[in-house]
PDB file of C-alpha atoms and ligand atoms in Angstrom:
ATOM      1  CA  UNK P  97     -12.844 -34.968  13.589  1.00 59.00           C
ATOM      2  CA  UNK P  98     -13.792 -31.518  12.411  1.00 87.00           C
ATOM      3  CA  UNK P  99     -12.051 -30.229   9.339  1.00 93.00           C
ATOM      4  CA  UNK P 100     -12.298 -27.281   7.006  1.00 96.00           C
ATOM      5  CA  UNK P 101     -12.912 -27.824   3.307  1.00 95.00           C
ATOM      6  CA  UNK P 102     -12.621 -25.431   0.397  1.00 96.00           C
ATOM      7  CA  UNK P 103     -16.279 -24.383   0.615  1.00 96.00           C
ATOM      8  CA  UNK P 104     -15.787 -23.223   4.191  1.00 97.00           C
ATOM      9  CA  UNK P 105     -12.613 -21.369   3.266  1.00 98.00           C
ATOM     10  CA  UNK P 106     -14.554 -19.658   0.493  1.00 98.00           C
ATOM     11  CA  UNK P 107     -17.339 -18.768   2.937  1.00 97.00           C
ATOM     12  CA  UNK P 108     -14.709 -17.215   5.233  1.00 98.00           C
ATOM     13  CA  UNK P 109     -13.358 -15.032   2.443  1.00 98.00           C
ATOM     14  CA  UNK P 110     -16.851 -13.924   1.417  1.00 98.00           C
ATOM     15  CA  UNK P 111     -17.758 -13.139   5.019  1.00 98.00           C
ATOM     16  CA  UNK P 112     -14.574 -11.093   5.412  1.00 98.00           C
ATOM     17  CA  UNK P 113     -15.292  -9.212   2.169  1.00 98.00           C
ATOM     18  CA  UNK P 114     -18.774  -8.429   3.517  1.00 98.00           C
ATOM     19  CA  UNK P 115     -17.463  -7.302   6.907  1.00 98.00           C
ATOM     20  CA  UNK P 116     -14.863  -5.053   5.279  1.00 98.00           C
ATOM     21  CA  UNK P 117     -17.495  -3.518   3.035  1.00 98.00           C
ATOM     22  CA  UNK P 118     -19.781  -2.932   6.007  1.00 98.00           C
ATOM     23  CA  UNK P 119     -16.977  -1.375   8.095  1.00 98.00           C
ATOM     24  CA  UNK P 120     -15.113   0.450   5.309  1.00 98.00           C
ATOM     25  CA  UNK P 121     -16.153   3.922   6.462  1.00 98.00           C
ATOM     26  CA  UNK P 122     -15.163   3.148  10.056  1.00 98.00           C
ATOM     27  CA  UNK P 123     -11.756   1.765   8.982  1.00 98.00           C
ATOM     28  CA  UNK P 124     -11.082   4.836   6.886  1.00 98.00           C
ATOM     29  CA  UNK P 125     -12.174   7.083   9.754  1.00 98.00           C
ATOM     30  CA  UNK P 126      -9.675   5.347  12.072  1.00 98.00           C
ATOM     31  CA  UNK P 127      -6.962   5.754   9.424  1.00 98.00           C
ATOM     32  CA  UNK P 128      -7.807   9.457   9.017  1.00 97.00           C
ATOM     33  CA  UNK P 129      -6.776  10.039  12.650  1.00 98.00           C
ATOM     34  CA  UNK P 130      -3.331   8.393  12.474  1.00 98.00           C
ATOM     35  CA  UNK P 131      -2.704   7.661   8.778  1.00 97.00           C
ATOM     36  CA  UNK P 132      -3.843   8.762   5.348  1.00 97.00           C
ATOM     37  CA  UNK P 133      -7.559   7.895   5.471  1.00 98.00           C
ATOM     38  CA  UNK P 134      -7.512   4.993   3.034  1.00 98.00           C
ATOM     39  CA  UNK P 135      -7.530   1.725   5.015  1.00 98.00           C
ATOM     40  CA  UNK P 136     -11.255   1.091   4.478  1.00 98.00           C
ATOM     41  CA  UNK P 137     -11.143   1.910   0.783  1.00 98.00           C
ATOM     42  CA  UNK P 138      -7.907  -0.080   0.329  1.00 98.00           C
ATOM     43  CA  UNK P 139      -9.329  -3.194   1.953  1.00 98.00           C
ATOM     44  CA  UNK P 140     -12.734  -2.836   0.319  1.00 98.00           C
ATOM     45  CA  UNK P 141     -11.128  -2.585  -3.117  1.00 98.00           C
ATOM     46  CA  UNK P 142      -8.972  -5.630  -2.381  1.00 98.00           C
ATOM     47  CA  UNK P 143     -11.692  -7.840  -0.959  1.00 98.00           C
ATOM     48  CA  UNK P 144     -14.140  -6.824  -3.691  1.00 98.00           C
ATOM     49  CA  UNK P 145     -11.517  -8.040  -6.180  1.00 98.00           C
ATOM     50  CA  UNK P 146     -11.139 -11.263  -4.174  1.00 98.00           C
ATOM     51  CA  UNK P 147     -14.915 -11.832  -4.201  1.00 98.00           C
ATOM     52  CA  UNK P 148     -14.939 -11.297  -7.978  1.00 98.00           C
ATOM     53  CA  UNK P 149     -12.140 -13.871  -8.342  1.00 97.00           C
ATOM     54  CA  UNK P 150     -14.185 -16.357  -6.282  1.00 97.00           C
ATOM     55  CA  UNK P 151     -17.145 -15.802  -8.596  1.00 96.00           C
ATOM     56  CA  UNK P 152     -15.032 -16.168 -11.739  1.00 96.00           C
ATOM     57  CA  UNK P 153     -13.026 -19.286 -10.886  1.00 94.00           C
ATOM     58  CA  UNK P 154     -13.296 -22.728  -9.340  1.00 94.00           C
ATOM     59  CA  UNK P 155     -10.330 -23.644  -7.162  1.00 95.00           C
ATOM     60  CA  UNK P 156      -9.187 -27.233  -6.933  1.00 93.00           C
ATOM     61  CA  UNK P 157      -7.413 -26.897  -3.602  1.00 95.00           C
ATOM     62  CA  UNK P 158      -6.959 -24.544  -0.639  1.00 96.00           C
ATOM     63  CA  UNK P 159      -3.364 -23.681  -1.624  1.00 97.00           C
ATOM     64  CA  UNK P 160      -4.559 -22.655  -5.107  1.00 97.00           C
ATOM     65  CA  UNK P 161      -7.439 -20.641  -3.632  1.00 98.00           C
ATOM     66  CA  UNK P 162      -5.275 -18.713  -1.181  1.00 98.00           C
ATOM     67  CA  UNK P 163      -2.537 -18.124  -3.734  1.00 98.00           C
ATOM     68  CA  UNK P 164      -5.125 -16.337  -5.865  1.00 98.00           C
ATOM     69  CA  UNK P 165      -6.393 -14.388  -2.836  1.00 98.00           C
ATOM     70  CA  UNK P 166      -2.902 -13.285  -1.817  1.00 98.00           C
ATOM     71  CA  UNK P 167      -1.877 -12.248  -5.294  1.00 98.00           C
ATOM     72  CA  UNK P 168      -5.150 -10.373  -5.797  1.00 98.00           C
ATOM     73  CA  UNK P 169      -4.617  -8.395  -2.577  1.00 98.00           C
ATOM     74  CA  UNK P 170      -0.991  -7.605  -3.360  1.00 97.00           C
ATOM     75  CA  UNK P 171      -1.896  -6.337  -6.815  1.00 96.00           C
ATOM     76  CA  UNK P 172      -5.125  -4.464  -6.009  1.00 97.00           C
ATOM     77  CA  UNK P 173      -4.429  -2.838  -2.628  1.00 95.00           C
ATOM     78  CA  UNK P 174      -2.014   0.043  -2.530  1.00 84.00           C
ATOM     79  CA  UNK P 175      -0.296   0.746   0.746  1.00 89.00           C
ATOM     80  CA  UNK P 176       1.066  -1.299   3.595  1.00 96.00           C
ATOM     81  CA  UNK P 177      -1.963  -3.489   4.176  1.00 97.00           C
ATOM     82  CA  UNK P 178      -2.064  -5.077   0.690  1.00 97.00           C
ATOM     83  CA  UNK P 179       1.349  -6.751   0.833  1.00 97.00           C
ATOM     84  CA  UNK P 180       0.822  -7.667   4.508  1.00 98.00           C
ATOM     85  CA  UNK P 181      -2.577  -9.348   4.085  1.00 98.00           C
ATOM     86  CA  UNK P 182      -1.413 -10.707   0.726  1.00 98.00           C
ATOM     87  CA  UNK P 183       1.594 -12.324   2.395  1.00 98.00           C
ATOM     88  CA  UNK P 184      -0.631 -13.703   5.135  1.00 98.00           C
ATOM     89  CA  UNK P 185      -2.877 -15.519   2.640  1.00 98.00           C
ATOM     90  CA  UNK P 186       0.001 -16.726   0.444  1.00 98.00           C
ATOM     91  CA  UNK P 187       1.807 -18.240   3.431  1.00 98.00           C
ATOM     92  CA  UNK P 188      -1.415 -19.504   5.032  1.00 98.00           C
ATOM     93  CA  UNK P 189      -2.403 -21.348   1.863  1.00 98.00           C
ATOM     94  CA  UNK P 190       1.128 -22.553   1.225  1.00 97.00           C
ATOM     95  CA  UNK P 191       1.127 -24.275   4.623  1.00 98.00           C
ATOM     96  CA  UNK P 192      -2.156 -26.124   3.941  1.00 97.00           C
ATOM     97  CA  UNK P 193      -2.254 -29.459   2.214  1.00 90.00           C
ATOM     98  CA  UNK P 194      -4.459 -30.365  -0.727  1.00 89.00           C
ATOM     99  CA  UNK P 195      -7.079 -31.998   1.494  1.00 89.00           C
ATOM    100  CA  UNK P 196      -9.285 -30.655   4.296  1.00 94.00           C
ATOM    101  CA  UNK P 197      -7.592 -28.908   7.243  1.00 96.00           C
ATOM    102  CA  UNK P 198      -8.127 -30.087  10.819  1.00 96.00           C
ATOM    103  CA  UNK P 199      -7.599 -27.942  13.925  1.00 96.00           C
ATOM    104  CA  UNK P 200      -3.868 -28.712  13.977  1.00 97.00           C
ATOM    105  CA  UNK P 201      -3.299 -28.018  10.284  1.00 97.00           C
ATOM    106  CA  UNK P 202      -5.254 -24.769  10.536  1.00 98.00           C
ATOM    107  CA  UNK P 203      -3.121 -23.695  13.504  1.00 98.00           C
ATOM    108  CA  UNK P 204       0.077 -24.402  11.583  1.00 98.00           C
ATOM    109  CA  UNK P 205      -1.234 -22.374   8.640  1.00 98.00           C
ATOM    110  CA  UNK P 206      -2.145 -19.455  10.918  1.00 98.00           C
ATOM    111  CA  UNK P 207       1.395 -19.506  12.310  1.00 98.00           C
ATOM    112  CA  UNK P 208       2.864 -19.535   8.808  1.00 98.00           C
ATOM    113  CA  UNK P 209       0.667 -16.576   7.860  1.00 98.00           C
ATOM    114  CA  UNK P 210       1.557 -14.417  10.849  1.00 98.00           C
ATOM    115  CA  UNK P 211       5.244 -15.313  10.476  1.00 98.00           C
ATOM    116  CA  UNK P 212       4.999 -13.956   6.938  1.00 98.00           C
ATOM    117  CA  UNK P 213       3.449 -10.690   8.170  1.00 98.00           C
ATOM    118  CA  UNK P 214       6.252 -10.253  10.713  1.00 98.00           C
ATOM    119  CA  UNK P 215       8.972 -11.060   8.175  1.00 98.00           C
ATOM    120  CA  UNK P 216       7.528  -8.612   5.720  1.00 97.00           C
ATOM    121  CA  UNK P 217       6.636  -5.750   8.069  1.00 98.00           C
ATOM    122  CA  UNK P 218       9.169  -6.250  10.885  1.00 98.00           C
ATOM    123  CA  UNK P 219       6.640  -5.190  13.522  1.00 98.00           C
ATOM    124  CA  UNK P 220       6.596  -6.661  17.015  1.00 98.00           C
ATOM    125  CA  UNK P 221       3.777  -6.792  19.533  1.00 98.00           C
ATOM    126  CA  UNK P 222       3.523  -3.300  21.049  1.00 98.00           C
ATOM    127  CA  UNK P 223       4.375  -1.442  17.825  1.00 98.00           C
ATOM    128  CA  UNK P 224       0.651  -0.637  17.390  1.00 98.00           C
ATOM    129  CA  UNK P 225      -0.047  -2.515  14.163  1.00 98.00           C
ATOM    130  CA  UNK P 226      -2.155  -5.458  13.023  1.00 98.00           C
ATOM    131  CA  UNK P 227       0.454  -7.682  14.693  1.00 98.00           C
ATOM    132  CA  UNK P 228      -0.987  -6.579  18.059  1.00 98.00           C
ATOM    133  CA  UNK P 229      -4.240  -8.325  17.099  1.00 99.00           C
ATOM    134  CA  UNK P 230      -2.697 -11.298  15.247  1.00 98.00           C
ATOM    135  CA  UNK P 231      -0.185 -12.484  17.849  1.00 98.00           C
ATOM    136  CA  UNK P 232      -2.534 -12.902  20.816  1.00 98.00           C
ATOM    137  CA  UNK P 233      -5.099 -14.465  18.473  1.00 98.00           C
ATOM    138  CA  UNK P 234      -2.728 -17.190  17.327  1.00 98.00           C
ATOM    139  CA  UNK P 235      -1.566 -17.725  20.913  1.00 98.00           C
ATOM    140  CA  UNK P 236      -5.175 -18.086  22.103  1.00 98.00           C
ATOM    141  CA  UNK P 237      -5.894 -20.496  19.244  1.00 98.00           C
ATOM    142  CA  UNK P 238      -2.972 -22.680  20.328  1.00 98.00           C
ATOM    143  CA  UNK P 239      -4.091 -22.601  23.954  1.00 98.00           C
ATOM    144  CA  UNK P 240      -7.700 -23.555  23.118  1.00 98.00           C
ATOM    145  CA  UNK P 241      -6.911 -26.057  20.355  1.00 96.00           C
ATOM    146  CA  UNK P 242      -7.578 -29.031  22.590  1.00 96.00           C
ATOM    147  CA  UNK P 243     -11.196 -27.856  22.961  1.00 97.00           C
ATOM    148  CA  UNK P 244     -11.800 -28.144  19.221  1.00 96.00           C
ATOM    149  CA  UNK P 245     -11.939 -25.925  16.181  1.00 97.00           C
ATOM    150  CA  UNK P 246     -14.953 -23.806  17.112  1.00 97.00           C
ATOM    151  CA  UNK P 247     -13.608 -23.054  20.594  1.00 97.00           C
ATOM    152  CA  UNK P 248     -10.120 -22.279  19.280  1.00 98.00           C
ATOM    153  CA  UNK P 249     -11.454 -19.870  16.658  1.00 98.00           C
ATOM    154  CA  UNK P 250     -13.745 -18.182  19.166  1.00 98.00           C
ATOM    155  CA  UNK P 251     -10.849 -17.761  21.604  1.00 98.00           C
ATOM    156  CA  UNK P 252      -8.720 -16.347  18.785  1.00 98.00           C
ATOM    157  CA  UNK P 253     -11.373 -13.781  17.840  1.00 98.00           C
ATOM    158  CA  UNK P 254     -11.776 -12.641  21.446  1.00 98.00           C
ATOM    159  CA  UNK P 255      -8.008 -12.369  21.925  1.00 99.00           C
ATOM    160  CA  UNK P 256      -7.664 -10.407  18.672  1.00 99.00           C
ATOM    161  CA  UNK P 257     -10.208  -7.859  19.908  1.00 99.00           C
ATOM    162  CA  UNK P 258      -8.391  -7.526  23.239  1.00 98.00           C
ATOM    163  CA  UNK P 259      -5.102  -7.127  21.357  1.00 98.00           C
ATOM    164  CA  UNK P 260      -6.592  -4.430  19.131  1.00 98.00           C
ATOM    165  CA  UNK P 261      -7.793  -2.569  22.230  1.00 98.00           C
ATOM    166  CA  UNK P 262      -4.506  -3.001  24.093  1.00 98.00           C
ATOM    167  CA  UNK P 263      -2.728  -1.230  21.215  1.00 98.00           C
ATOM    168  CA  UNK P 264      -4.978   1.852  21.362  1.00 98.00           C
ATOM    169  CA  UNK P 265      -3.110   3.688  24.168  1.00 98.00           C
ATOM    170  CA  UNK P 266       0.297   2.879  22.620  1.00 98.00           C
ATOM    171  CA  UNK P 267       2.597   5.035  20.511  1.00 98.00           C
ATOM    172  CA  UNK P 268       3.044   3.611  16.996  1.00 98.00           C
ATOM    173  CA  UNK P 269       6.502   2.415  15.974  1.00 98.00           C
ATOM    174  CA  UNK P 270       5.730   1.081  12.495  1.00 98.00           C
ATOM    175  CA  UNK P 271       3.768   2.276   9.498  1.00 97.00           C
ATOM    176  CA  UNK P 272       2.411   5.747   8.793  1.00 97.00           C
ATOM    177  CA  UNK P 273       1.031   6.186  12.315  1.00 97.00           C
ATOM    178  CA  UNK P 274       4.644   6.173  13.592  1.00 96.00           C
ATOM    179  CA  UNK P 275       5.206   9.505  11.780  1.00 97.00           C
ATOM    180  CA  UNK P 276       2.897  11.064  14.403  1.00 96.00           C
ATOM    181  CA  UNK P 277       5.033   9.951  17.343  1.00 96.00           C
ATOM    182  CA  UNK P 278       3.307  10.538  20.694  1.00 97.00           C
ATOM    183  CA  UNK P 279       0.223  11.903  18.941  1.00 97.00           C
ATOM    184  CA  UNK P 280      -0.601   8.385  17.715  1.00 96.00           C
ATOM    185  CA  UNK P 281      -1.372   7.320  21.302  1.00 98.00           C
ATOM    186  CA  UNK P 282      -5.060   7.055  22.170  1.00 98.00           C
ATOM    187  CA  UNK P 283      -6.196   6.103  18.656  1.00 98.00           C
ATOM    188  CA  UNK P 284      -7.375   2.636  17.611  1.00 98.00           C
ATOM    189  CA  UNK P 285      -5.208   1.070  14.912  1.00 98.00           C
ATOM    190  CA  UNK P 286      -7.032   0.529  11.604  1.00 98.00           C
ATOM    191  CA  UNK P 287      -5.085  -2.595  10.603  1.00 98.00           C
ATOM    192  CA  UNK P 288      -5.620  -4.232  13.992  1.00 98.00           C
ATOM    193  CA  UNK P 289      -9.317  -3.446  13.545  1.00 98.00           C
ATOM    194  CA  UNK P 290      -9.524  -5.145  10.125  1.00 98.00           C
ATOM    195  CA  UNK P 291      -7.600  -8.129  11.524  1.00 98.00           C
ATOM    196  CA  UNK P 292     -10.300  -8.593  14.172  1.00 99.00           C
ATOM    197  CA  UNK P 293     -12.883  -8.643  11.361  1.00 99.00           C
ATOM    198  CA  UNK P 294     -10.874 -11.341   9.566  1.00 98.00           C
ATOM    199  CA  UNK P 295     -10.634 -13.569  12.633  1.00 98.00           C
ATOM    200  CA  UNK P 296     -14.258 -12.977  13.652  1.00 98.00           C
ATOM    201  CA  UNK P 297     -15.234 -13.985  10.108  1.00 98.00           C
ATOM    202  CA  UNK P 298     -13.173 -17.155  10.503  1.00 98.00           C
ATOM    203  CA  UNK P 299     -14.917 -17.984  13.779  1.00 98.00           C
ATOM    204  CA  UNK P 300     -18.312 -17.442  12.150  1.00 97.00           C
ATOM    205  CA  UNK P 301     -17.666 -19.610   9.086  1.00 97.00           C
ATOM    206  CA  UNK P 302     -14.876 -22.178   9.420  1.00 97.00           C
ATOM    207  CA  UNK P 303     -16.433 -24.208  12.219  1.00 92.00           C
ATOM    208  CA  UNK P 304     -20.041 -23.504  11.281  1.00 71.00           C
TER     209      UNK P 304
HETATM  210  P1  ADP H 227      -1.032   2.718   4.372  1.00 64.80           P
HETATM  211  O1  ADP H 227      -0.553   2.980   5.772  1.00 64.80           O
HETATM  212  O2  ADP H 227       0.089   2.440   3.435  1.00 64.80           O
HETATM  213  O3  ADP H 227      -1.972   3.785   3.894  1.00 64.80           O
HETATM  214  P2  ADP H 227      -3.302   1.071   5.107  1.00 64.80           P
HETATM  215  O4  ADP H 227      -3.893   2.333   5.592  1.00 64.80           O
HETATM  216  O5  ADP H 227      -4.141   0.256   4.191  1.00 64.80           O
HETATM  217  O6  ADP H 227      -1.879   1.339   4.423  1.00 64.80           O
HETATM  218  O7  ADP H 227      -2.936   0.121   6.333  1.00 64.80           O
HETATM  219  C1  ADP H 227      -2.472   0.663   7.557  1.00 64.80           C
HETATM  220  C2  ADP H 227      -2.335  -0.438   8.575  1.00 64.80           C
HETATM  221  O8  ADP H 227      -1.290  -1.328   8.198  1.00 64.80           O
HETATM  222  C3  ADP H 227      -1.934   0.055   9.952  1.00 64.80           C
HETATM  223  O9  ADP H 227      -3.073   0.422  10.716  1.00 64.80           O
HETATM  224  C4  ADP H 227      -1.196  -1.122  10.563  1.00 64.80           C
HETATM  225  O10 ADP H 227      -2.060  -1.984  11.284  1.00 64.80           O
HETATM  226  C5  ADP H 227      -0.686  -1.869   9.355  1.00 64.80           C
HETATM  227  N1  ADP H 227       0.760  -1.743   9.224  1.00 64.80           N
HETATM  228  C6  ADP H 227       1.454  -0.709   8.732  1.00 64.80           C
HETATM  229  N2  ADP H 227       2.775  -0.971   8.745  1.00 64.80           N
HETATM  230  C7  ADP H 227       2.914  -2.216   9.276  1.00 64.80           C
HETATM  231  C8  ADP H 227       4.024  -3.092   9.553  1.00 64.80           C
HETATM  232  N3  ADP H 227       5.281  -2.721   9.275  1.00 64.80           N
HETATM  233  N4  ADP H 227       3.768  -4.302  10.093  1.00 64.80           N
HETATM  234  C9  ADP H 227       2.495  -4.687  10.367  1.00 64.80           C
HETATM  235  N5  ADP H 227       1.416  -3.917  10.117  1.00 64.80           N
HETATM  236  C10 ADP H 227       1.617  -2.706   9.586  1.00 64.80           C
HETATM  237 MG1   MG H 228      -3.621   4.291   5.133  1.00 64.80          MG
HETATM  238 MG1   MG H 229      -2.148   4.745   1.995  1.00 64.80          MG
END
């Protein structure tokens, strides 16, 4: 059966760091419309620090790897997204065992990660945040799990993108965008956009 080892997890993190770097200007542009124009620079700073940590250290297990990732994001990213992504990775890694993760174990870890984001940020689907991309992604993963890891991750990435787009017409109820009230409607959420990059990176690397 297919399973994900630490090298694939590391490839995922490097791919996400690359995607964030490539899209940093776009993420900041989205945040300039409904926030404070720093989401791209926040995430790029955080994932650059994560990539440096991957270069500097060898990690013996996935939980140890993701603990480092989460703590690096919490400490290097100012703003809402640092603690939220940091919590995701801490919980995700905490739910993994020491060995390789199969499609079921990866699904359980994804659930633990998104539960952490919701506990921390208190956003629900429809509040126009990253949760609008995460929730349908995890649901799609569950639904496609029987078709194997690659199919489940691909379904998750597609659902995340649809979730991101479904949030665009909505009024924000959490985070800085909520300060704009009705004027937040019609703008794509930056955090939902970076979440799509994270899940697309997973689909491109974890089952490769
Ligand atoms: P800040 O808003 O502090 O400047 P960022 O710009 O880096 O932080 O991140 C903004 C993104 O964080 C938003 O687009 C949204 O997706 C996400 N976000 C903000 N608040 C919450 C929350 N309470 N729950 C989930 N996601 C949130
Ligand atoms: Mg911001
Ligand atoms: Mg900010």
